[in-house]
Short mmCIF file of C-alpha atoms in Angstrom, two decimals:
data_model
loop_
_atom_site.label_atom_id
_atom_site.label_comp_id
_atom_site.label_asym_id
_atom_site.label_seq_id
_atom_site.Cartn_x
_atom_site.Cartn_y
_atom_site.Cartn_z
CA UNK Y 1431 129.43 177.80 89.02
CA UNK Y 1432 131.87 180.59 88.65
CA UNK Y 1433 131.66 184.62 89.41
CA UNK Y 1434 132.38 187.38 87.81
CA UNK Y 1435 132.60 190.50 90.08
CA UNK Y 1436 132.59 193.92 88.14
CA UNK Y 1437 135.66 196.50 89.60
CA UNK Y 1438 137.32 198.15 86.61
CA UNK Y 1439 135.68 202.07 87.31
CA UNK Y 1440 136.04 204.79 89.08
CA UNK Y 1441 132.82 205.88 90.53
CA UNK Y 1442 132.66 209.52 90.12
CA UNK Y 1443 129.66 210.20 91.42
CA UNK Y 1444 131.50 208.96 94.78
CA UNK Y 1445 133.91 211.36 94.73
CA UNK Y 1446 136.14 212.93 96.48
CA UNK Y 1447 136.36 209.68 97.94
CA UNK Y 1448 137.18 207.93 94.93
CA UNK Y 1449 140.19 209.85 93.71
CA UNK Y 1450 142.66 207.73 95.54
CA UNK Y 1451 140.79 204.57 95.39
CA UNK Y 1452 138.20 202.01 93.71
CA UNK Y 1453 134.61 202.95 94.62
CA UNK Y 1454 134.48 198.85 95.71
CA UNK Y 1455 137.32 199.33 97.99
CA UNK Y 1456 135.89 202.08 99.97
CA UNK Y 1457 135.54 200.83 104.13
CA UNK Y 1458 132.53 199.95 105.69
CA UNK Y 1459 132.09 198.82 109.12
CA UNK Y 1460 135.90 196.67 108.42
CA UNK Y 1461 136.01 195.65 105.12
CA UNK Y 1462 135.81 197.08 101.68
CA UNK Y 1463 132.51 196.79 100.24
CA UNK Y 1464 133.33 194.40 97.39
CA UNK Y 1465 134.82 191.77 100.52
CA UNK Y 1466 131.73 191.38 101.44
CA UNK Y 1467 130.12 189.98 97.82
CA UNK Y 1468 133.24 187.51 98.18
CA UNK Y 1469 132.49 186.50 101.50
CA UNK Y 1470 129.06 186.09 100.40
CA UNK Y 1471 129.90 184.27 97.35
CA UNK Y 1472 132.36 181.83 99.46
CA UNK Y 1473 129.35 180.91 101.91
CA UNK Y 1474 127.12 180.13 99.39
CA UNK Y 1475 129.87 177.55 97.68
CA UNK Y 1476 131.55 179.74 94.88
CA UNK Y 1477 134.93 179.95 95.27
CA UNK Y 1478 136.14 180.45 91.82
CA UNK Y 1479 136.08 184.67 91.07
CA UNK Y 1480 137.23 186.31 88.74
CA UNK Y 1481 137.82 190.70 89.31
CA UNK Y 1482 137.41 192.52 86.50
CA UNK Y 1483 140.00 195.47 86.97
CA UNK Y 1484 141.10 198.69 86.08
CA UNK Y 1485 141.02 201.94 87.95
CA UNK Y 1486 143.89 201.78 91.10
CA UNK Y 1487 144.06 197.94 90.31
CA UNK Y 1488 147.33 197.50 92.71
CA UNK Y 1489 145.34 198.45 95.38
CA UNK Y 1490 142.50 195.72 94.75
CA UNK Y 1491 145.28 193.13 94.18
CA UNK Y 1492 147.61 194.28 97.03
CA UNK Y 1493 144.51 193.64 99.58
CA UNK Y 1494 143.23 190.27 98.01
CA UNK Y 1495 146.05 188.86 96.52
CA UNK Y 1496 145.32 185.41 95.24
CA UNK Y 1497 142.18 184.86 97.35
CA UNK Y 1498 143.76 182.46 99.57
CA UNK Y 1499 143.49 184.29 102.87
CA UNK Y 1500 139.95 184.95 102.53
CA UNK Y 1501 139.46 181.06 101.40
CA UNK Y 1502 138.72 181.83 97.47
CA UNK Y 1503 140.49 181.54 94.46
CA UNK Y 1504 140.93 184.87 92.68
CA UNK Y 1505 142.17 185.74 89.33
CA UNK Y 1506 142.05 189.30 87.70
CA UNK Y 1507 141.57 190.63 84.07
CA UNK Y 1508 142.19 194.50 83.38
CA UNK Y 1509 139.51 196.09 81.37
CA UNK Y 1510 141.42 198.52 78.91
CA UNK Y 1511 138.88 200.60 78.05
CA UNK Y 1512 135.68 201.88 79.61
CA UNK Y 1513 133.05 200.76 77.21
CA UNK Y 1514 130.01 199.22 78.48
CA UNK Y 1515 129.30 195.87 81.07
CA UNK Y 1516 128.98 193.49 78.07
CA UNK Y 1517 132.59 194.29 77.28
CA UNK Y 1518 133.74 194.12 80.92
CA UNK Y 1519 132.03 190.12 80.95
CA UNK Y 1520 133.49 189.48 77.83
CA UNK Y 1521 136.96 189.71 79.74
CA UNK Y 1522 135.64 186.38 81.55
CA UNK Y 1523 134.93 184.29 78.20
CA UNK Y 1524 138.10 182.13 78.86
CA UNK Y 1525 137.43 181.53 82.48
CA UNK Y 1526 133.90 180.52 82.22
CA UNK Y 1527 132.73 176.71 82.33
CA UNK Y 1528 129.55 175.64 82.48
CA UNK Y 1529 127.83 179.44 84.21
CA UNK Y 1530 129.26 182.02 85.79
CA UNK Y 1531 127.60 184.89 87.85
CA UNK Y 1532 128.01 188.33 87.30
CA UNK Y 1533 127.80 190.86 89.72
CA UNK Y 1534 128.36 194.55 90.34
CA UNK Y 1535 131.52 194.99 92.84
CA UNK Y 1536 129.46 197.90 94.53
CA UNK Y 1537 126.48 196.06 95.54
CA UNK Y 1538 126.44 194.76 98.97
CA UNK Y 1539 123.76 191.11 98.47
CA UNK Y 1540 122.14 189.72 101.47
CA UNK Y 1541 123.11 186.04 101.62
CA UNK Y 1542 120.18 184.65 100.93
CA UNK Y 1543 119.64 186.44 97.97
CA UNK Y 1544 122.65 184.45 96.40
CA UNK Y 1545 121.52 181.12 97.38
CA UNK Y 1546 117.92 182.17 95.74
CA UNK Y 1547 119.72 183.09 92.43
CA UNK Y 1548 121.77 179.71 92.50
CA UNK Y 1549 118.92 177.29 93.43
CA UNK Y 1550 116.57 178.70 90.50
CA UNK Y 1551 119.49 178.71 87.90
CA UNK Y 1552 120.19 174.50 88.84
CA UNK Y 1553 115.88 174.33 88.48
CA UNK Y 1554 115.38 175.98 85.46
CA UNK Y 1555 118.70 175.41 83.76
CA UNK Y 1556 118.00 178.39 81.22
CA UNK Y 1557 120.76 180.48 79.23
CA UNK Y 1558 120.36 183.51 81.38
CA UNK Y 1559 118.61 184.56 84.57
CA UNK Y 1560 118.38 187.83 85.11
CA UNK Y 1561 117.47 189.31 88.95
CA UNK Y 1562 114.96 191.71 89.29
CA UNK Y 1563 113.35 194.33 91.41
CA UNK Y 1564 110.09 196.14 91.90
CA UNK Y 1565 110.08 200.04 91.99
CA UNK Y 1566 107.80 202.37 92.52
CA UNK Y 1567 108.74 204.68 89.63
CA UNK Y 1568 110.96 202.33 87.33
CA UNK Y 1569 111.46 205.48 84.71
CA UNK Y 1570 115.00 205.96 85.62
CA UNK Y 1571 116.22 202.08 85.19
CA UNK Y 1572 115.80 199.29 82.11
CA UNK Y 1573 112.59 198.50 83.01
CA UNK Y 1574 111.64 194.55 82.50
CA UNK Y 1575 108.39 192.84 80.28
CA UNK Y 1576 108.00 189.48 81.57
CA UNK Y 1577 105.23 187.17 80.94
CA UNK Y 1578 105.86 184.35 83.51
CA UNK Y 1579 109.57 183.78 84.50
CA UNK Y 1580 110.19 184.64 80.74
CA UNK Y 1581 111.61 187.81 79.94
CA UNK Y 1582 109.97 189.24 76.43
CA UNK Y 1583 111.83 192.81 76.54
CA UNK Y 1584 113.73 195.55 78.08
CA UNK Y 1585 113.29 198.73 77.99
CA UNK Y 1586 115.80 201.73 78.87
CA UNK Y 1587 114.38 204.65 80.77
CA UNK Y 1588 110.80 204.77 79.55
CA UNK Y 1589 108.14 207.27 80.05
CA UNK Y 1590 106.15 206.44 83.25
CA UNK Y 1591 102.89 205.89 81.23
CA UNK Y 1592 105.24 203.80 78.73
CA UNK Y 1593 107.10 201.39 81.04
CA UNK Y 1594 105.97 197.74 80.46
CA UNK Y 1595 106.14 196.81 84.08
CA UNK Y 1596 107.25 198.09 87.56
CA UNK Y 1597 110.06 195.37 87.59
CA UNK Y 1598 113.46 196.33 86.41
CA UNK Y 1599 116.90 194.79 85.96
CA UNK Y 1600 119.30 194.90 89.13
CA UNK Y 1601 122.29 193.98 87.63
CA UNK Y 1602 123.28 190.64 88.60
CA UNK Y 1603 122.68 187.70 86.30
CA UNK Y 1604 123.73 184.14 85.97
CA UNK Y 1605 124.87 183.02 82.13
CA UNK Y 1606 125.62 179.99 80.42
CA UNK Y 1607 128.45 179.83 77.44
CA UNK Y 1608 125.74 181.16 74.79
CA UNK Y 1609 126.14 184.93 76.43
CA UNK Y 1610 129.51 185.14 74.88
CA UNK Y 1611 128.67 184.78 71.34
CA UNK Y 1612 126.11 187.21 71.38
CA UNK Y 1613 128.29 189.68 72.71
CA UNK Y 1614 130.69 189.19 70.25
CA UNK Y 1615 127.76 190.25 67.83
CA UNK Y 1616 126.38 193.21 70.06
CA UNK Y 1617 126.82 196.83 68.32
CA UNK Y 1618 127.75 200.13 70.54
CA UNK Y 1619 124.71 201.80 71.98
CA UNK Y 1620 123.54 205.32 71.85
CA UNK Y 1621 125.85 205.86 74.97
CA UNK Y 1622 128.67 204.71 73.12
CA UNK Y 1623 129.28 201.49 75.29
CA UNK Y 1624 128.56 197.90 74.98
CA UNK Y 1625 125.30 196.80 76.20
CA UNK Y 1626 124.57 193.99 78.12
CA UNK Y 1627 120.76 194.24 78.25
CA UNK Y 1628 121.58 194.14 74.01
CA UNK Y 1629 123.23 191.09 74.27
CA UNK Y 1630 120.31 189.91 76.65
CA UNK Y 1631 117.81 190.95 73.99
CA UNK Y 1632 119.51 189.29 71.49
CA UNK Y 1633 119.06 186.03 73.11
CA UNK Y 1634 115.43 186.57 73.62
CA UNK Y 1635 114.76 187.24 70.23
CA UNK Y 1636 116.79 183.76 68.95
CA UNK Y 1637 114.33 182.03 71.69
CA UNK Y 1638 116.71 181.58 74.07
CA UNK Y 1639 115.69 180.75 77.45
CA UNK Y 1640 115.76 183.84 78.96
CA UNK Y 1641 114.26 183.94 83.04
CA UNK Y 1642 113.68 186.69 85.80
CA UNK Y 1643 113.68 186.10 89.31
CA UNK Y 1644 111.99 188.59 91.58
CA UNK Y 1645 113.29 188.70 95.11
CA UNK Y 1646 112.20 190.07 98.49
CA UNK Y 1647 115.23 189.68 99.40
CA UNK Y 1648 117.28 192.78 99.18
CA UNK Y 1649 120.76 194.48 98.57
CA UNK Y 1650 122.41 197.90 98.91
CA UNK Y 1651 123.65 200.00 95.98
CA UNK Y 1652 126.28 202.14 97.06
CA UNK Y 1653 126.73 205.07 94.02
CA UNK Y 1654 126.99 208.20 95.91
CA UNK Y 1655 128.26 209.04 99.07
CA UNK Y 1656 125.53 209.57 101.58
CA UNK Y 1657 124.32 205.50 100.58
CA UNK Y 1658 128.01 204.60 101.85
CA UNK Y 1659 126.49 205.98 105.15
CA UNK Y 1660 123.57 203.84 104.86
CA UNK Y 1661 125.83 200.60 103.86
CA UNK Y 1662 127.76 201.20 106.93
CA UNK Y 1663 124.28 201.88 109.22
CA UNK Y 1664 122.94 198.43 107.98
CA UNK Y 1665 126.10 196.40 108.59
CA UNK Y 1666 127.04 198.19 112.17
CA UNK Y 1667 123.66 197.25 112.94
CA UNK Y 1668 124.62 193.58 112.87
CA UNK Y 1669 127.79 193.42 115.26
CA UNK Y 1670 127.75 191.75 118.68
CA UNK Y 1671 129.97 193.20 120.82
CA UNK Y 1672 133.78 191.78 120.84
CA UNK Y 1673 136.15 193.44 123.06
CA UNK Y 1674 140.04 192.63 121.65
CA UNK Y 1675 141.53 195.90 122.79
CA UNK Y 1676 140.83 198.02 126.11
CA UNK Y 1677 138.34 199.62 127.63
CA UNK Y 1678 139.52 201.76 130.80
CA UNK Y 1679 137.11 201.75 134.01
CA UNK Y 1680 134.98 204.46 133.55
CA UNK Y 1681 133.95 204.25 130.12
CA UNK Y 1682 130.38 203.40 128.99
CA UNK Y 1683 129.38 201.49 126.48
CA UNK Y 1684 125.53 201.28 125.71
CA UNK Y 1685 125.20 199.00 122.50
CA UNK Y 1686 127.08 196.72 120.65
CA UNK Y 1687 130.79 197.34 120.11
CA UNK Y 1688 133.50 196.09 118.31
CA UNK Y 1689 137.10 196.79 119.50
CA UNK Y 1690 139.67 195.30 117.48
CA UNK Y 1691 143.29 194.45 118.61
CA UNK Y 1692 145.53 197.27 120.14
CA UNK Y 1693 142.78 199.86 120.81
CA UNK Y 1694 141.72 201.61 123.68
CA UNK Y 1695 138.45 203.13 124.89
CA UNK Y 1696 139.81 205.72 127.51
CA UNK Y 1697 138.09 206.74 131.08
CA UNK Y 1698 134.93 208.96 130.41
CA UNK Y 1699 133.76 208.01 127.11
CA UNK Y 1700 130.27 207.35 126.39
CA UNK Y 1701 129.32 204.66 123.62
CA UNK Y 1702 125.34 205.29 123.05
CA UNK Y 1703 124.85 202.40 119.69
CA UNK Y 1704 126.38 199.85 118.02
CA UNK Y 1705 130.07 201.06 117.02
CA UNK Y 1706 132.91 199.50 115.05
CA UNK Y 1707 136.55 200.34 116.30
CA UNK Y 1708 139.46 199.10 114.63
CA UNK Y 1709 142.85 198.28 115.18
CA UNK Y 1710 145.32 200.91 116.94
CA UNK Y 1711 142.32 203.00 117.72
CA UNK Y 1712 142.93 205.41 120.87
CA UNK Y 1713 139.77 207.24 121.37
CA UNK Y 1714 139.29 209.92 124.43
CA UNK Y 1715 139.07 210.75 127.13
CA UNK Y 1716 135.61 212.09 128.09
CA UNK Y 1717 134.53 211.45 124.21
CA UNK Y 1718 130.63 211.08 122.77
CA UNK Y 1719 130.41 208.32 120.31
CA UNK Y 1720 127.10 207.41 118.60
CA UNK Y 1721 125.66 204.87 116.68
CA UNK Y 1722 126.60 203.79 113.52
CA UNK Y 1723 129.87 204.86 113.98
CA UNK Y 1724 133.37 203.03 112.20
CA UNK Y 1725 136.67 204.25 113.41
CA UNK Y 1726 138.66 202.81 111.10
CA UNK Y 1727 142.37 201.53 111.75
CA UNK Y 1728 144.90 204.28 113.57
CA UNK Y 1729 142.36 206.34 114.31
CA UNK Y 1730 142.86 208.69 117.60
CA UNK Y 1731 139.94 210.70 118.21
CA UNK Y 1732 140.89 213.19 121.03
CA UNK Y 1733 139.71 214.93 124.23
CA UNK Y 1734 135.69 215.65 124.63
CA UNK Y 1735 134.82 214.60 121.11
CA UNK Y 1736 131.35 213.76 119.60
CA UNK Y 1737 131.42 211.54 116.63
CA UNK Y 1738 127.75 210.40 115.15
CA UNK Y 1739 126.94 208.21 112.53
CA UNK Y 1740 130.16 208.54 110.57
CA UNK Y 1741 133.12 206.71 109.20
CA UNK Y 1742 136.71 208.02 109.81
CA UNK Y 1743 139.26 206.11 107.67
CA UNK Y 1744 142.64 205.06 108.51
CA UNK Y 1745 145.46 207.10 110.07
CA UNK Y 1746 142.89 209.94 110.85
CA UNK Y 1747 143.04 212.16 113.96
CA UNK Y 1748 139.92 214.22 115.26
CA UNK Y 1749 141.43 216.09 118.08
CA UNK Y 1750 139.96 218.03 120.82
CA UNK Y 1751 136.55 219.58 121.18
CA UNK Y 1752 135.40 218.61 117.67
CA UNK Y 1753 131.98 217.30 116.37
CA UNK Y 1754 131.56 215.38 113.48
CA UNK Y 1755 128.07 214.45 112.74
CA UNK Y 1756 127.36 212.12 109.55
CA UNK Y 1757 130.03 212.23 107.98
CA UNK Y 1758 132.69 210.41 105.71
CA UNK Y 1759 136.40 211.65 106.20
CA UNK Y 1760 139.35 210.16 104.49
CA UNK Y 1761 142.43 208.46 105.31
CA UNK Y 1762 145.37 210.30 106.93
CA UNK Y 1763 143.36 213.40 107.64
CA UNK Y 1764 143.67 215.78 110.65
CA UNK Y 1765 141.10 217.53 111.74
CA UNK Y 1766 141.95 220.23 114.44
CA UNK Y 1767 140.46 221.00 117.71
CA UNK Y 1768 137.09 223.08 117.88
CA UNK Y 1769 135.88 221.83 114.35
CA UNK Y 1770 132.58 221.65 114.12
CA UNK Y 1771 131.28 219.39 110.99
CA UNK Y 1772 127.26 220.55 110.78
CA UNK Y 1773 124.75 217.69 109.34
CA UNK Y 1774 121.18 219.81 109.99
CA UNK Y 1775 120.11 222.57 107.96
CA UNK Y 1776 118.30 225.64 109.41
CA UNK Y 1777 115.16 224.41 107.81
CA UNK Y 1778 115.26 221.33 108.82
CA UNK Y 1779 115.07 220.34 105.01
CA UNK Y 1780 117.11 217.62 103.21
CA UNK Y 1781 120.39 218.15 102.56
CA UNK Y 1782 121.47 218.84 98.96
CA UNK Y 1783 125.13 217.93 97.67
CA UNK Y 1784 126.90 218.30 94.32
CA UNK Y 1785 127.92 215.40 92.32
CA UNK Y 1786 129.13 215.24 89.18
CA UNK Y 1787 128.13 219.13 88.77
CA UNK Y 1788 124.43 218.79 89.50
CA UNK Y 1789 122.62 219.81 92.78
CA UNK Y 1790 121.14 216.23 94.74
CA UNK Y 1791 118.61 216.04 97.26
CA UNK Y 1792 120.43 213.13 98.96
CA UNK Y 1793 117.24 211.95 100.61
CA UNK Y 1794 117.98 213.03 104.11
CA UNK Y 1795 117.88 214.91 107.00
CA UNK Y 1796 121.22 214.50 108.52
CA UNK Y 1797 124.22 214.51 106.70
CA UNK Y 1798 127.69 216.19 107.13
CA UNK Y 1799 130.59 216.66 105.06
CA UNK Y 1800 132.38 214.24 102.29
CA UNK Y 1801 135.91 214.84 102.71
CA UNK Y 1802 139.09 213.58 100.75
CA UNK Y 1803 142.05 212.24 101.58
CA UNK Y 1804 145.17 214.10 103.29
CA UNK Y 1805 143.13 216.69 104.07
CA UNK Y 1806 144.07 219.18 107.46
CA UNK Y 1807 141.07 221.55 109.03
CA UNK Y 1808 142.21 224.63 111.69
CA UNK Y 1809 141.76 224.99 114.65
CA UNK Y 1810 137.79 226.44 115.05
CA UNK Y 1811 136.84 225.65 111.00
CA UNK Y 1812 133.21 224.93 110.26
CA UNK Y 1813 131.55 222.85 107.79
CA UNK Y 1814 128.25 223.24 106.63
CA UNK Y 1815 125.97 220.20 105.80
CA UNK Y 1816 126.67 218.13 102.30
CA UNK Y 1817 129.67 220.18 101.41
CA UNK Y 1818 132.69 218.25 99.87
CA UNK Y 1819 136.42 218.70 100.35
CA UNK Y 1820 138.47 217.23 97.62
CA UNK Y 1821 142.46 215.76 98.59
CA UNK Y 1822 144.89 216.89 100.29
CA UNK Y 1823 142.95 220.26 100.61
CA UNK Y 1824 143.82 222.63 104.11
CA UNK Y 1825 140.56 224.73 105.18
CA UNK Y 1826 142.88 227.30 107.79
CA UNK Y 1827 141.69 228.02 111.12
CA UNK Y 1828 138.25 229.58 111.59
CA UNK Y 1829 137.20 229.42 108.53
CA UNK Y 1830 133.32 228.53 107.75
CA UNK Y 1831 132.83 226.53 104.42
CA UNK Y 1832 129.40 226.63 103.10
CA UNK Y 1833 130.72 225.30 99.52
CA UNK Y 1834 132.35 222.43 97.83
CA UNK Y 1835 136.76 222.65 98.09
CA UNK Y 1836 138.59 221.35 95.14
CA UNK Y 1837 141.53 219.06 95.72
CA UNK Y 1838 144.81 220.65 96.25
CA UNK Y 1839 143.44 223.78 97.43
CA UNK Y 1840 144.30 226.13 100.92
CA UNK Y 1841 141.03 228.14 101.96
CA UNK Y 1842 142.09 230.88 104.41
CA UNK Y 1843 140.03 233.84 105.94
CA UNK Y 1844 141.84 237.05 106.01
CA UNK Y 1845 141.36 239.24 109.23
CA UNK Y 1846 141.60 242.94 109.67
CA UNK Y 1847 142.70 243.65 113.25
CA UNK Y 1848 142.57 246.54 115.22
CA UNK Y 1849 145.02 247.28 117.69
CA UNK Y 1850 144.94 249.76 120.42
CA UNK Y 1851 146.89 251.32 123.20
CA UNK Y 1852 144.76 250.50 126.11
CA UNK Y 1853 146.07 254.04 127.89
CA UNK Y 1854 144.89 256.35 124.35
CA UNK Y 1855 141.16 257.77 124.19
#
């Protein structure tokens, strides 16, 4: 068996973080996400994958290269155009040989879940398998009819008193070489793409042999930016602690911590949760670091600093007598002493962010800012919670933004002084 891992878009919905990169190359806890799929794929015996390619390609191919150092083979194929997952597989019709596995480059799989999907495709030998998931409210997905293992329909979106079935499709299948020829034959959807679930359908109603396999096992979806913070929570939750760099006498570390080669926990910081610390890392003194925290490579976080449950990407510096509290900043940002990055609302409500122009109730509590790369914060500049700050943006010194920053853009607060001879009534 062969895989297929899906990597040709953008991700918009991630952005600002995805205007200088893939969505599946965005860092969590030391890896991009899609490494881990191929890690994943490697330990359960695939080592043949195929990327399917597009959007800031050279920087997928730069990082993986031919596979070898990560013990895979890889080959790529650039999507040209954006037009549905059916015409993203078709890309892999000359690399396929028996089956291949198709997967979604931004969905992190347990391990086990893998080996599940490959042990019932060798059993059952049918022309697709198709993983599935229970929801709660399946309205928003293509919700699944299944009598058996065998998959009788799919439905897109349905009412909640017309969905067949609390099951829908996750996105990963396994195929056989009959897939191909029925996508050849699939027609553009309403949406104006290429359907896979079409071509699926098709099968089914030629009496293919068409299964589901419904899991316990489960995976993370990463599609907007606050679920990158829960990707990174899950797999910092995992580490044991490795010490490659140095830790000065009089730090404290309470938890698990990773400290990769060439970094430096300085005297009077206090580690309170597993943490993951790259390489070139210089963090303190007297700093606060909490859990679920990823310093990413050539980070130097500065004098009496509290970082919680964020990631900082490469080449970042958060200098003096900041606080940074669930957040995601980009690489080769500076953010200046005294900035304070809020993640709780007055009401204690959920936070609400924009993406892709409409308002989101991201589900929680806690969460910060989502800032781009390149960008520089003053000296005493506040954040409120779930605002966004696109590129290469400067917000100037005590400024307070309460609203999302385009890229490219200086925000700066105009003061009207008074000045006064001290000896005059």
């Amino acid at each position: 068996m062969k895989a297929v891992i899906l990597s040709a878009g953008e991700g918009s919905r991630m952005r600002p973080l995805t205007l200088t990169r893939p969505k599946t190359m965005l860092p969590v806890a030391g890896k991009p996400i899609i490494q881990y799929n191929i890690e994943a794929l490697k330990e359960s015996g695939i080592t043949d994958i195929l990327l399917i390619v597009n959007y800031h390609e050279d920087i997928v191919k730069e990082y993986f290269g031919d596979g070898s150092k990560f013990g895979v083979n890889i080959s790529y194929k650039t999507q040209e155009d954006f037009i549905g997952t059916a015409n993203a597989i078709s890309y892999a019709k000359d690399f396929i040989n028996e089956s291949i596995m198709v997967l979604n480059g931004d969905v992190i799989l347990r391990r086990d879940v893998l080996k599940e999907i490959i042990n019932e495709f060798e059993a059952e030998k049918p022309d697709t398998l198709m993983l599935l998931t229970e929801v709660d409210n399946p309205s928003s997905f293509g919700v699944v009819e299944i009598d058996g293992k065998n998959i009788k329909n799919i439905v897109e979106k349905p009412k909640p008193e017309e969905a067949p079935s609390n099951l829908i499709n996750a996105g990963i299948y396994v195929f056989n070489q009959d897939i191909f020829s029925k996508i050849a034959e699939t027609e553009v959807s309403e949406r104006g793409e290429y359907e896979i679930t079409d071509s699926v359908l098709m099968q089914v109603d030629e009496g293919k042999n068409v299964i589901g396999l419904t899991t316990d096992n489960s995976w993370i979806d990463v599609g907007r930016p606050w679920e990158l913070l829960e990707i990174n929570e899950d797999m910092i939750s995992k580490i044991k602690t490795t010490i490659k760099g140095k830790v000065e006498k009089g730090a404290s570390i309470n938890g698990h911590v990773f400290l990769d080669e060439g970094s430096i926990i300085r005297s009077g910081v206090y580690i309170e949760g597993n943490v993951y610390i790259g390489k070139n890392v210089d963090v303190g003194p007297n700093c606060y670091i909490r859990g679920n925290t990823y310093l990413a490579d050539n980070v130097h976080v500065g004098n009496a600093v509290e970082i919680k449950n964020s990631i900082i990407m490469d080449n970042t510096n958060v200098n003096h007598l900041s606080y940074v509290g669930d957040s995601i900043i980009g690489h080769n940002c500076n953010i200046a002493a005294g900035t304070n990055i809020a993640n709780l609302r007055f009401d204690n409500a959920n936070v609400k962010t924009n993406v892709k122009g409409e308002r989101i109730d991201s589900g929680r509590r806690k969460l910060g800012a989502i800032i781009g790369d390149s960008v520089k914060t003053g000296i005493n500049s506040s954040l409120s919670p779930g605002v966004k700050i696109g590129i290469n943006s400067t917000i100037g010194s005590g400024v307070l933004i309460y609203e999302d920053v385009p890229s490219n853009t200086r925000v700066l607060v105009k003061q009207n002084h008074i000045i006064q001879d001290k000896n005059e009534e």
